[in-house]
Amino acid sequence: MSAQLKITLDDDQRSQLDRATEQSGKSLSEEIRERLSLSFLLEMRSRDTADLLFALLRIADVVADEIGFDWSENERARATFVSAVVDQIMSYELRTNPNPIPRLGGARPDDSPEALGGFIARGYRRDRRREAPGLSSLAKKYSAEPPEDT
């Protein structure tokens, strides 16, 4: 069941939505629903995870401004981005047991964090390749085609 809702947007918000619908080919209603869903998705994450997502976007912008390249276009920009992201992640205080037992299929409790991280990242890329045709335009905007596993 759908319900209509009347809202007021300022001129800048309306212009941004108009540009987004032109780029995506979606109706204004579809674009608004998708963006609203993303905001609820962010709320379902921990405060630190949501903060990290916004920090990643900001760090990427600052790296591009300072280095002159996007992090995905230049090795120095990538290394700077990685260093900034690691620094940001390490700034968050651990709130639980720092040695949890992994619950990943195929992972063992004694696997190193590097091995676990590789396992998770490869699984993400594998899932993204499967999902790519059905991804929303908003998800596509914030994620590039995943690289092949190495």
Coordinates of C-alpha atoms in Angstrom, one line a residue:
M1 CA 0.0 0.0 0.0
S2 CA 1.3 3.5 -0.9
A3 CA 0.4 6.8 0.7
Q4 CA 1.0 10.2 -0.8
L5 CA 2.9 12.7 1.3
K6 CA 3.3 16.4 0.6
I7 CA 6.6 17.9 1.5
T8 CA 8.4 21.2 1.0
L9 CA 11.9 21.3 -0.4
D10 CA 14.2 24.3 -0.8
D11 CA 15.3 25.2 -4.3
D12 CA 18.7 23.5 -3.9
Q13 CA 17.2 20.2 -2.8
R14 CA 14.7 20.2 -5.6
S15 CA 17.5 21.0 -8.1
Q16 CA 19.6 18.2 -6.8
L17 CA 16.7 15.8 -7.1
D18 CA 15.9 16.9 -10.6
R19 CA 19.6 16.3 -11.7
A20 CA 19.5 12.9 -10.0
T21 CA 16.4 11.9 -11.8
E22 CA 17.8 13.0 -15.1
Q23 CA 20.9 11.0 -14.6
S24 CA 19.1 7.9 -13.3
G25 CA 16.1 7.9 -15.5
K26 CA 13.9 7.3 -12.5
S27 CA 10.8 9.2 -11.5
L28 CA 11.1 11.8 -8.7
S29 CA 9.1 9.5 -6.4
E30 CA 11.5 6.6 -7.0
E31 CA 14.5 8.8 -6.4
I32 CA 13.1 10.1 -3.2
R33 CA 12.1 6.6 -1.9
E34 CA 15.6 5.3 -2.7
R35 CA 17.4 8.1 -1.0
L36 CA 15.1 7.8 2.0
S37 CA 15.8 4.1 2.2
L38 CA 19.5 4.8 2.3
S39 CA 19.1 7.2 5.2
F40 CA 17.3 4.4 7.2
L41 CA 20.0 1.9 6.2
L42 CA 22.6 4.3 7.7
E43 CA 20.6 4.5 10.9
M44 CA 20.7 0.7 11.3
R45 CA 24.5 0.8 11.6
S46 CA 26.5 1.6 14.7
R47 CA 27.2 5.3 15.3
D48 CA 30.9 4.7 14.5
T49 CA 30.2 2.8 11.3
A50 CA 27.9 5.5 10.0
D51 CA 30.5 8.1 11.0
L52 CA 33.2 6.1 9.2
L53 CA 31.1 6.0 6.0
F54 CA 30.9 9.8 6.0
A55 CA 34.5 10.1 6.9
L56 CA 35.5 7.9 3.9
L57 CA 33.6 10.3 1.6
R58 CA 35.3 13.3 3.2
I59 CA 38.8 11.7 3.2
A60 CA 38.4 10.9 -0.5
D61 CA 37.5 14.5 -1.3
V62 CA 40.5 15.9 0.8
V63 CA 42.9 13.4 -0.8
A64 CA 41.7 14.4 -4.3
D65 CA 42.2 18.1 -3.4
E66 CA 45.6 17.7 -1.8
I67 CA 47.1 15.1 -4.2
G68 CA 45.3 16.2 -7.3
F69 CA 44.0 12.8 -8.1
D70 CA 41.1 10.6 -6.9
W71 CA 42.4 7.8 -4.7
S72 CA 41.5 5.3 -7.5
E73 CA 43.5 7.1 -10.2
N74 CA 47.0 7.4 -8.7
E75 CA 49.2 5.3 -6.5
R76 CA 50.3 8.1 -4.2
A77 CA 46.7 9.2 -3.8
R78 CA 45.7 5.6 -3.0
A79 CA 48.5 5.2 -0.4
T80 CA 47.5 8.5 1.2
F81 CA 43.8 7.5 1.2
V82 CA 44.6 4.1 2.8
S83 CA 46.8 5.8 5.4
A84 CA 44.1 8.3 6.3
V85 CA 41.4 5.6 6.4
V86 CA 43.5 3.4 8.7
D87 CA 44.2 6.4 10.9
Q88 CA 40.5 7.2 11.1
I89 CA 39.5 3.6 11.9
M90 CA 42.2 3.3 14.6
S91 CA 40.7 6.5 16.2
Y92 CA 37.5 4.7 17.2
E93 CA 37.5 3.2 20.7
L94 CA 36.9 -0.6 20.8
R95 CA 33.7 -1.2 22.8
T96 CA 33.6 -5.0 22.9
N97 CA 35.9 -8.0 23.2
P98 CA 38.9 -7.2 20.9
N99 CA 39.3 -11.0 20.1
P100 CA 35.9 -12.3 19.0
I101 CA 35.7 -15.7 17.5
P102 CA 35.0 -15.3 13.8
R103 CA 31.7 -16.6 12.5
L104 CA 32.6 -16.6 8.8
G105 CA 32.1 -19.6 6.6
G106 CA 35.5 -21.0 6.0
A107 CA 37.2 -18.9 8.6
R108 CA 39.0 -20.3 11.7
P109 CA 39.3 -18.7 15.1
D110 CA 43.1 -18.6 14.7
D111 CA 43.1 -16.9 11.3
S112 CA 45.0 -13.6 11.3
P113 CA 43.1 -10.3 10.9
E114 CA 44.7 -10.0 7.4
A115 CA 43.4 -13.4 6.3
L116 CA 40.0 -12.6 7.7
G117 CA 40.0 -9.2 6.1
G118 CA 40.9 -10.7 2.7
F119 CA 38.2 -13.3 3.1
I120 CA 35.6 -10.6 3.8
A121 CA 36.8 -8.3 1.0
R122 CA 36.8 -11.2 -1.6
G123 CA 33.3 -12.2 -0.5
Y124 CA 32.2 -8.6 -0.9
R125 CA 33.6 -8.4 -4.4
R126 CA 32.1 -11.7 -5.3
D127 CA 28.7 -10.6 -4.0
R128 CA 28.9 -7.3 -5.8
R129 CA 29.6 -9.0 -9.1
R130 CA 26.4 -11.1 -8.6
E131 CA 24.3 -8.1 -7.5
A132 CA 25.7 -5.5 -10.0
P133 CA 22.8 -5.7 -12.6
G134 CA 20.2 -5.1 -9.9
L135 CA 21.9 -2.4 -7.9
S136 CA 20.1 0.8 -7.4
S137 CA 21.4 3.9 -9.2
L138 CA 22.4 5.3 -5.8
A139 CA 24.4 2.2 -4.8
K140 CA 26.1 2.3 -8.2
K141 CA 26.9 6.0 -7.6
Y142 CA 28.8 5.1 -4.5
S143 CA 30.5 2.0 -5.6
A144 CA 32.6 1.2 -8.7
E145 CA 32.6 -2.2 -10.4
P146 CA 34.6 -4.4 -8.1
P147 CA 38.0 -5.6 -9.3
E148 CA 38.7 -9.3 -10.0
D149 CA 40.0 -11.4 -7.2
T150 CA 43.8 -11.7 -7.1

